[in-house]
């Protein structure tokens, strides 16, 4: 098994992500994810390697997250609004050597002294794909590490909590079994919570794509614009 396989099997023409005027179908999401997975594999990224994601709430984040897991690596979502010293500390703490960056994270990554941190490659998580033929999903076990998620740091510096493929899948199953929380493929979820937070990552994005629903991604909450989006 591999958590990234949760986007497989949904109708190719069904809507996976909405972002502004952009619509990404499940077929496109699978294609773009496989393409980035192939780029990661070509860099030598494999089982257990830590790969950071520095991106806002846009399709690039979803592609990066699924590609990293699919390559057998460990995803490390980071807050793109964090100051360079904080990003440097977190990248060093997890031993990340590769960063996948979305449009919302370009400025943050550009301010990091990458050689001193040990970052050997920064990849752009282009939402449109790049023609790479991709790579096959790497099989993982339920006890294998999937995500390192930094805590809020209420008792000192934030620490990277370990979450396995089984942890995340169990959480999705728990939510779906709740009669007031279960979703269907026809549902549209509002992705306004930050994806570098576990609620936004798993309860919103993960739950929706696992069950074939759609996610309307919002870069930042602005009341009038968000209400207009919900109306559309």
PDB file of C-alpha atoms in Angstrom:
ATOM      1  CA  UNK A   1       0.000   0.000   0.000  1.00  0.00           C
ATOM      2  CA  UNK A   2       0.916   3.638  -0.302  1.00  0.00           C
ATOM      3  CA  UNK A   3      -1.219   6.551   0.874  1.00  0.00           C
ATOM      4  CA  UNK A   4      -0.573   8.302  -2.447  1.00  0.00           C
ATOM      5  CA  UNK A   5      -2.635   5.603  -4.173  1.00  0.00           C
ATOM      6  CA  UNK A   6      -5.784   7.249  -2.794  1.00  0.00           C
ATOM      7  CA  UNK A   7      -6.150   9.304  -5.994  1.00  0.00           C
ATOM      8  CA  UNK A   8      -6.140   6.187  -8.165  1.00  0.00           C
ATOM      9  CA  UNK A   9      -9.432   4.763  -9.381  1.00  0.00           C
ATOM     10  CA  UNK A  10     -11.483   7.971  -9.441  1.00  0.00           C
ATOM     11  CA  UNK A  11     -13.032   8.996 -12.757  1.00  0.00           C
ATOM     12  CA  UNK A  12     -10.444  10.837 -14.850  1.00  0.00           C
ATOM     13  CA  UNK A  13     -12.864  13.608 -15.808  1.00  0.00           C
ATOM     14  CA  UNK A  14     -14.034  14.210 -12.225  1.00  0.00           C
ATOM     15  CA  UNK A  15     -12.876  17.439 -10.580  1.00  0.00           C
ATOM     16  CA  UNK A  16     -10.185  17.004  -7.942  1.00  0.00           C
ATOM     17  CA  UNK A  17      -9.010  20.577  -7.291  1.00  0.00           C
ATOM     18  CA  UNK A  18     -10.411  24.044  -7.846  1.00  0.00           C
ATOM     19  CA  UNK A  19      -8.129  27.048  -7.549  1.00  0.00           C
ATOM     20  CA  UNK A  20      -9.416  30.391  -8.710  1.00  0.00           C
ATOM     21  CA  UNK A  21     -10.489  29.770 -12.299  1.00  0.00           C
ATOM     22  CA  UNK A  22      -8.316  26.651 -12.595  1.00  0.00           C
ATOM     23  CA  UNK A  23      -9.905  23.194 -12.573  1.00  0.00           C
ATOM     24  CA  UNK A  24      -7.718  20.103 -12.096  1.00  0.00           C
ATOM     25  CA  UNK A  25      -9.330  16.759 -12.846  1.00  0.00           C
ATOM     26  CA  UNK A  26      -8.311  13.486 -11.233  1.00  0.00           C
ATOM     27  CA  UNK A  27      -6.774  12.412 -14.522  1.00  0.00           C
ATOM     28  CA  UNK A  28      -4.629  15.562 -14.606  1.00  0.00           C
ATOM     29  CA  UNK A  29      -3.741  15.222 -10.924  1.00  0.00           C
ATOM     30  CA  UNK A  30      -2.520  11.659 -11.461  1.00  0.00           C
ATOM     31  CA  UNK A  31      -0.509  12.699 -14.523  1.00  0.00           C
ATOM     32  CA  UNK A  32       1.145  15.667 -12.806  1.00  0.00           C
ATOM     33  CA  UNK A  33       1.853  13.670  -9.657  1.00  0.00           C
ATOM     34  CA  UNK A  34       3.468  10.856 -11.633  1.00  0.00           C
ATOM     35  CA  UNK A  35       5.571  13.405 -13.527  1.00  0.00           C
ATOM     36  CA  UNK A  36       6.950  14.967 -10.349  1.00  0.00           C
ATOM     37  CA  UNK A  37       7.423  11.510  -8.836  1.00  0.00           C
ATOM     38  CA  UNK A  38       9.607  10.712 -11.832  1.00  0.00           C
ATOM     39  CA  UNK A  39      11.655  13.887 -11.327  1.00  0.00           C
ATOM     40  CA  UNK A  40      12.198  12.979  -7.688  1.00  0.00           C
ATOM     41  CA  UNK A  41      13.253   9.447  -8.598  1.00  0.00           C
ATOM     42  CA  UNK A  42      15.679  10.827 -11.196  1.00  0.00           C
ATOM     43  CA  UNK A  43      17.319  12.851  -8.400  1.00  0.00           C
ATOM     44  CA  UNK A  44      17.811   9.688  -6.391  1.00  0.00           C
ATOM     45  CA  UNK A  45      15.025  10.431  -3.899  1.00  0.00           C
ATOM     46  CA  UNK A  46      13.797   7.173  -2.465  1.00  0.00           C
ATOM     47  CA  UNK A  47      12.481   5.336   0.561  1.00  0.00           C
ATOM     48  CA  UNK A  48      12.755   7.296   3.786  1.00  0.00           C
ATOM     49  CA  UNK A  49      14.330  10.433   2.301  1.00  0.00           C
ATOM     50  CA  UNK A  50      12.984  13.671   3.746  1.00  0.00           C
ATOM     51  CA  UNK A  51      11.566  16.074   1.171  1.00  0.00           C
ATOM     52  CA  UNK A  52      10.254  19.458   2.306  1.00  0.00           C
ATOM     53  CA  UNK A  53       7.250  21.195   0.759  1.00  0.00           C
ATOM     54  CA  UNK A  54       7.210  24.995   0.829  1.00  0.00           C
ATOM     55  CA  UNK A  55       4.024  26.091  -0.895  1.00  0.00           C
ATOM     56  CA  UNK A  56       0.762  27.879  -0.319  1.00  0.00           C
ATOM     57  CA  UNK A  57      -2.711  26.380  -0.694  1.00  0.00           C
ATOM     58  CA  UNK A  58      -2.565  25.754  -4.413  1.00  0.00           C
ATOM     59  CA  UNK A  59      -2.507  22.705  -6.722  1.00  0.00           C
ATOM     60  CA  UNK A  60       1.291  22.590  -6.555  1.00  0.00           C
ATOM     61  CA  UNK A  61       1.112  21.590  -2.902  1.00  0.00           C
ATOM     62  CA  UNK A  62      -1.211  18.657  -3.608  1.00  0.00           C
ATOM     63  CA  UNK A  63       0.992  17.470  -6.482  1.00  0.00           C
ATOM     64  CA  UNK A  64       4.128  17.729  -4.346  1.00  0.00           C
ATOM     65  CA  UNK A  65       2.601  15.933  -1.369  1.00  0.00           C
ATOM     66  CA  UNK A  66       1.286  13.006  -3.404  1.00  0.00           C
ATOM     67  CA  UNK A  67       4.470  12.728  -5.473  1.00  0.00           C
ATOM     68  CA  UNK A  68       6.729  12.617  -2.410  1.00  0.00           C
ATOM     69  CA  UNK A  69       4.655   9.917  -0.732  1.00  0.00           C
ATOM     70  CA  UNK A  70       4.409   8.003  -3.987  1.00  0.00           C
ATOM     71  CA  UNK A  71       8.200   7.989  -4.324  1.00  0.00           C
ATOM     72  CA  UNK A  72       8.458   6.305  -0.932  1.00  0.00           C
ATOM     73  CA  UNK A  73       9.907   9.430   0.664  1.00  0.00           C
ATOM     74  CA  UNK A  74       8.737  11.379   3.714  1.00  0.00           C
ATOM     75  CA  UNK A  75       6.859  14.647   3.157  1.00  0.00           C
ATOM     76  CA  UNK A  76       7.742  17.591   5.406  1.00  0.00           C
ATOM     77  CA  UNK A  77       5.182  20.407   4.901  1.00  0.00           C
ATOM     78  CA  UNK A  78       6.529  23.776   6.029  1.00  0.00           C
ATOM     79  CA  UNK A  79       4.898  27.161   6.472  1.00  0.00           C
ATOM     80  CA  UNK A  80       5.902  29.351   3.488  1.00  0.00           C
ATOM     81  CA  UNK A  81       5.385  32.446   5.659  1.00  0.00           C
ATOM     82  CA  UNK A  82       8.006  31.336   8.195  1.00  0.00           C
ATOM     83  CA  UNK A  83      11.094  33.571   8.452  1.00  0.00           C
ATOM     84  CA  UNK A  84      14.331  32.120   6.994  1.00  0.00           C
ATOM     85  CA  UNK A  85      15.853  31.255  10.421  1.00  0.00           C
ATOM     86  CA  UNK A  86      12.807  29.156  11.304  1.00  0.00           C
ATOM     87  CA  UNK A  87      12.771  27.360   7.947  1.00  0.00           C
ATOM     88  CA  UNK A  88      16.507  26.750   8.283  1.00  0.00           C
ATOM     89  CA  UNK A  89      16.077  25.246  11.741  1.00  0.00           C
ATOM     90  CA  UNK A  90      13.251  22.949  10.624  1.00  0.00           C
ATOM     91  CA  UNK A  91      15.000  21.812   7.450  1.00  0.00           C
ATOM     92  CA  UNK A  92      18.103  21.019   9.489  1.00  0.00           C
ATOM     93  CA  UNK A  93      16.096  19.197  12.176  1.00  0.00           C
ATOM     94  CA  UNK A  94      14.581  16.717   9.699  1.00  0.00           C
ATOM     95  CA  UNK A  95      17.658  16.361   7.500  1.00  0.00           C
ATOM     96  CA  UNK A  96      15.896  17.347   4.293  1.00  0.00           C
ATOM     97  CA  UNK A  97      18.109  17.452   1.201  1.00  0.00           C
ATOM     98  CA  UNK A  98      15.417  18.334  -1.342  1.00  0.00           C
ATOM     99  CA  UNK A  99      12.741  21.036  -1.295  1.00  0.00           C
ATOM    100  CA  UNK A 100       9.697  21.059  -3.558  1.00  0.00           C
ATOM    101  CA  UNK A 101       8.488  24.623  -3.831  1.00  0.00           C
ATOM    102  CA  UNK A 102       5.255  26.095  -5.120  1.00  0.00           C
ATOM    103  CA  UNK A 103       4.634  29.675  -6.292  1.00  0.00           C
ATOM    104  CA  UNK A 104       3.776  30.756  -2.756  1.00  0.00           C
ATOM    105  CA  UNK A 105       7.079  29.540  -1.371  1.00  0.00           C
ATOM    106  CA  UNK A 106       9.595  30.941  -3.835  1.00  0.00           C
ATOM    107  CA  UNK A 107      10.531  33.983  -1.752  1.00  0.00           C
ATOM    108  CA  UNK A 108      10.942  31.950   1.433  1.00  0.00           C
ATOM    109  CA  UNK A 109      13.231  29.373  -0.145  1.00  0.00           C
ATOM    110  CA  UNK A 110      15.256  32.058  -1.910  1.00  0.00           C
ATOM    111  CA  UNK A 111      16.221  33.506   1.473  1.00  0.00           C
ATOM    112  CA  UNK A 112      17.673  30.242   2.819  1.00  0.00           C
ATOM    113  CA  UNK A 113      21.416  29.563   2.828  1.00  0.00           C
ATOM    114  CA  UNK A 114      20.960  26.196   1.149  1.00  0.00           C
ATOM    115  CA  UNK A 115      24.584  24.945   1.254  1.00  0.00           C
ATOM    116  CA  UNK A 116      24.802  25.462   5.009  1.00  0.00           C
ATOM    117  CA  UNK A 117      21.547  23.563   5.531  1.00  0.00           C
ATOM    118  CA  UNK A 118      22.561  20.717   3.220  1.00  0.00           C
ATOM    119  CA  UNK A 119      19.885  21.289   0.578  1.00  0.00           C
ATOM    120  CA  UNK A 120      21.166  19.852  -2.687  1.00  0.00           C
ATOM    121  CA  UNK A 121      18.141  20.490  -4.903  1.00  0.00           C
ATOM    122  CA  UNK A 122      15.085  22.735  -5.119  1.00  0.00           C
ATOM    123  CA  UNK A 123      12.356  21.542  -7.472  1.00  0.00           C
ATOM    124  CA  UNK A 124       9.466  23.624  -8.731  1.00  0.00           C
ATOM    125  CA  UNK A 125       6.177  21.796  -8.254  1.00  0.00           C
ATOM    126  CA  UNK A 126       4.619  23.004 -11.482  1.00  0.00           C
ATOM    127  CA  UNK A 127       0.899  22.336 -11.443  1.00  0.00           C
ATOM    128  CA  UNK A 128       0.863  21.707 -15.198  1.00  0.00           C
ATOM    129  CA  UNK A 129       3.479  18.951 -15.337  1.00  0.00           C
ATOM    130  CA  UNK A 130       6.644  18.963 -17.416  1.00  0.00           C
ATOM    131  CA  UNK A 131       6.390  16.019 -19.785  1.00  0.00           C
ATOM    132  CA  UNK A 132       8.280  13.613 -17.519  1.00  0.00           C
ATOM    133  CA  UNK A 133       7.047  10.052 -18.078  1.00  0.00           C
ATOM    134  CA  UNK A 134       6.765   9.551 -14.348  1.00  0.00           C
ATOM    135  CA  UNK A 135       7.603   6.647 -12.088  1.00  0.00           C
ATOM    136  CA  UNK A 136       5.651   3.832 -10.476  1.00  0.00           C
ATOM    137  CA  UNK A 137       4.318   4.083  -6.934  1.00  0.00           C
ATOM    138  CA  UNK A 138       6.733   2.679  -4.368  1.00  0.00           C
ATOM    139  CA  UNK A 139       5.047   0.093  -2.104  1.00  0.00           C
ATOM    140  CA  UNK A 140       4.974   1.035   1.579  1.00  0.00           C
ATOM    141  CA  UNK A 141       3.710  -0.607   4.766  1.00  0.00           C
ATOM    142  CA  UNK A 142       1.223   0.895   7.205  1.00  0.00           C
ATOM    143  CA  UNK A 143       4.002   1.379   9.776  1.00  0.00           C
ATOM    144  CA  UNK A 144       6.273   3.250   7.344  1.00  0.00           C
ATOM    145  CA  UNK A 145       6.805   6.951   7.967  1.00  0.00           C
ATOM    146  CA  UNK A 146       4.838   9.191   5.605  1.00  0.00           C
ATOM    147  CA  UNK A 147       4.881  12.722   7.043  1.00  0.00           C
ATOM    148  CA  UNK A 148       6.892  14.783   9.496  1.00  0.00           C
ATOM    149  CA  UNK A 149       4.503  17.485  10.698  1.00  0.00           C
ATOM    150  CA  UNK A 150       5.833  20.302  12.835  1.00  0.00           C
ATOM    151  CA  UNK A 151       3.786  21.026  15.949  1.00  0.00           C
ATOM    152  CA  UNK A 152       2.694  24.469  17.123  1.00  0.00           C
ATOM    153  CA  UNK A 153       5.626  24.682  19.511  1.00  0.00           C
ATOM    154  CA  UNK A 154       3.631  25.563  22.635  1.00  0.00           C
ATOM    155  CA  UNK A 155       6.396  24.118  24.836  1.00  0.00           C
ATOM    156  CA  UNK A 156       9.452  25.438  23.038  1.00  0.00           C
ATOM    157  CA  UNK A 157      10.498  25.165  19.412  1.00  0.00           C
ATOM    158  CA  UNK A 158       8.096  23.243  17.126  1.00  0.00           C
ATOM    159  CA  UNK A 159       9.001  19.566  16.869  1.00  0.00           C
ATOM    160  CA  UNK A 160       8.439  17.208  13.951  1.00  0.00           C
ATOM    161  CA  UNK A 161       5.718  14.697  14.843  1.00  0.00           C
ATOM    162  CA  UNK A 162       5.961  11.360  13.025  1.00  0.00           C
ATOM    163  CA  UNK A 163       2.910  10.144  11.096  1.00  0.00           C
ATOM    164  CA  UNK A 164       2.847   6.841   9.223  1.00  0.00           C
ATOM    165  CA  UNK A 165       0.837   5.816   6.182  1.00  0.00           C
ATOM    166  CA  UNK A 166      -1.337   3.780   8.562  1.00  0.00           C
ATOM    167  CA  UNK A 167      -1.840   6.716  10.951  1.00  0.00           C
ATOM    168  CA  UNK A 168      -3.172   8.935   8.188  1.00  0.00           C
ATOM    169  CA  UNK A 169      -5.358   6.249   6.624  1.00  0.00           C
ATOM    170  CA  UNK A 170      -6.838   5.371  10.032  1.00  0.00           C
ATOM    171  CA  UNK A 171      -7.722   9.026  10.573  1.00  0.00           C
ATOM    172  CA  UNK A 172      -9.485   9.160   7.194  1.00  0.00           C
ATOM    173  CA  UNK A 173     -11.410   5.990   8.012  1.00  0.00           C
ATOM    174  CA  UNK A 174     -12.434   7.363  11.425  1.00  0.00           C
ATOM    175  CA  UNK A 175     -13.802  10.567   9.900  1.00  0.00           C
ATOM    176  CA  UNK A 176     -15.642   8.764   7.127  1.00  0.00           C
ATOM    177  CA  UNK A 177     -17.351   6.465   9.650  1.00  0.00           C
ATOM    178  CA  UNK A 178     -18.867   9.458  11.464  1.00  0.00           C
ATOM    179  CA  UNK A 179     -22.412   9.924  10.079  1.00  0.00           C
ATOM    180  CA  UNK A 180     -22.191  13.708  10.272  1.00  0.00           C
ATOM    181  CA  UNK A 181     -18.760  13.935   8.688  1.00  0.00           C
ATOM    182  CA  UNK A 182     -18.714  11.374   5.856  1.00  0.00           C
ATOM    183  CA  UNK A 183     -18.311  12.819   2.367  1.00  0.00           C
ATOM    184  CA  UNK A 184     -19.270  11.618  -1.108  1.00  0.00           C
ATOM    185  CA  UNK A 185     -17.717  12.098  -4.524  1.00  0.00           C
ATOM    186  CA  UNK A 186     -20.287  14.814  -5.335  1.00  0.00           C
ATOM    187  CA  UNK A 187     -19.142  16.966  -2.399  1.00  0.00           C
ATOM    188  CA  UNK A 188     -16.951  20.073  -2.632  1.00  0.00           C
ATOM    189  CA  UNK A 189     -14.727  20.825   0.361  1.00  0.00           C
ATOM    190  CA  UNK A 190     -13.417  24.286   1.177  1.00  0.00           C
ATOM    191  CA  UNK A 191      -9.622  24.104   1.496  1.00  0.00           C
ATOM    192  CA  UNK A 192      -9.046  27.293   3.475  1.00  0.00           C
ATOM    193  CA  UNK A 193      -7.056  25.728   6.338  1.00  0.00           C
ATOM    194  CA  UNK A 194      -3.299  25.775   5.616  1.00  0.00           C
ATOM    195  CA  UNK A 195      -2.079  22.549   4.057  1.00  0.00           C
ATOM    196  CA  UNK A 196       1.094  22.615   6.182  1.00  0.00           C
ATOM    197  CA  UNK A 197      -1.260  21.962   9.159  1.00  0.00           C
ATOM    198  CA  UNK A 198      -2.490  18.414   9.744  1.00  0.00           C
ATOM    199  CA  UNK A 199      -6.164  19.457   9.710  1.00  0.00           C
ATOM    200  CA  UNK A 200      -5.849  21.029   6.275  1.00  0.00           C
ATOM    201  CA  UNK A 201      -3.563  18.285   4.983  1.00  0.00           C
ATOM    202  CA  UNK A 202      -5.462  15.176   6.017  1.00  0.00           C
ATOM    203  CA  UNK A 203      -8.979  16.110   7.137  1.00  0.00           C
ATOM    204  CA  UNK A 204      -9.584  18.415   4.161  1.00  0.00           C
ATOM    205  CA  UNK A 205      -7.274  17.529   1.265  1.00  0.00           C
ATOM    206  CA  UNK A 206      -6.640  13.892   2.181  1.00  0.00           C
ATOM    207  CA  UNK A 207     -10.247  13.045   2.961  1.00  0.00           C
ATOM    208  CA  UNK A 208     -11.564  14.676  -0.197  1.00  0.00           C
ATOM    209  CA  UNK A 209      -9.174  13.023  -2.662  1.00  0.00           C
ATOM    210  CA  UNK A 210      -9.390   9.659  -0.888  1.00  0.00           C
ATOM    211  CA  UNK A 211     -13.119   9.532  -1.546  1.00  0.00           C
ATOM    212  CA  UNK A 212     -13.130  11.254  -4.932  1.00  0.00           C
ATOM    213  CA  UNK A 213     -14.595  14.596  -3.851  1.00  0.00           C
ATOM    214  CA  UNK A 214     -13.379  18.051  -4.894  1.00  0.00           C
ATOM    215  CA  UNK A 215     -11.353  20.621  -2.950  1.00  0.00           C
ATOM    216  CA  UNK A 216     -11.680  24.360  -3.575  1.00  0.00           C
ATOM    217  CA  UNK A 217      -8.284  25.655  -2.455  1.00  0.00           C
ATOM    218  CA  UNK A 218      -8.022  29.122  -0.914  1.00  0.00           C
ATOM    219  CA  UNK A 219      -4.614  30.763  -0.621  1.00  0.00           C
ATOM    220  CA  UNK A 220      -5.654  32.880   2.366  1.00  0.00           C
ATOM    221  CA  UNK A 221      -8.951  33.598   4.070  1.00  0.00           C
ATOM    222  CA  UNK A 222     -10.658  36.809   3.011  1.00  0.00           C
ATOM    223  CA  UNK A 223     -14.346  36.837   3.989  1.00  0.00           C
ATOM    224  CA  UNK A 224     -15.974  38.386   0.911  1.00  0.00           C
ATOM    225  CA  UNK A 225     -13.856  36.458  -1.600  1.00  0.00           C
ATOM    226  CA  UNK A 226     -14.335  33.175   0.261  1.00  0.00           C
ATOM    227  CA  UNK A 227     -18.127  33.633   0.392  1.00  0.00           C
ATOM    228  CA  UNK A 228     -18.138  34.357  -3.342  1.00  0.00           C
ATOM    229  CA  UNK A 229     -16.113  31.198  -3.961  1.00  0.00           C
ATOM    230  CA  UNK A 230     -18.532  29.131  -1.883  1.00  0.00           C
ATOM    231  CA  UNK A 231     -21.388  30.525  -3.935  1.00  0.00           C
ATOM    232  CA  UNK A 232     -19.735  29.504  -7.213  1.00  0.00           C
TER     233      UNK A 232
END
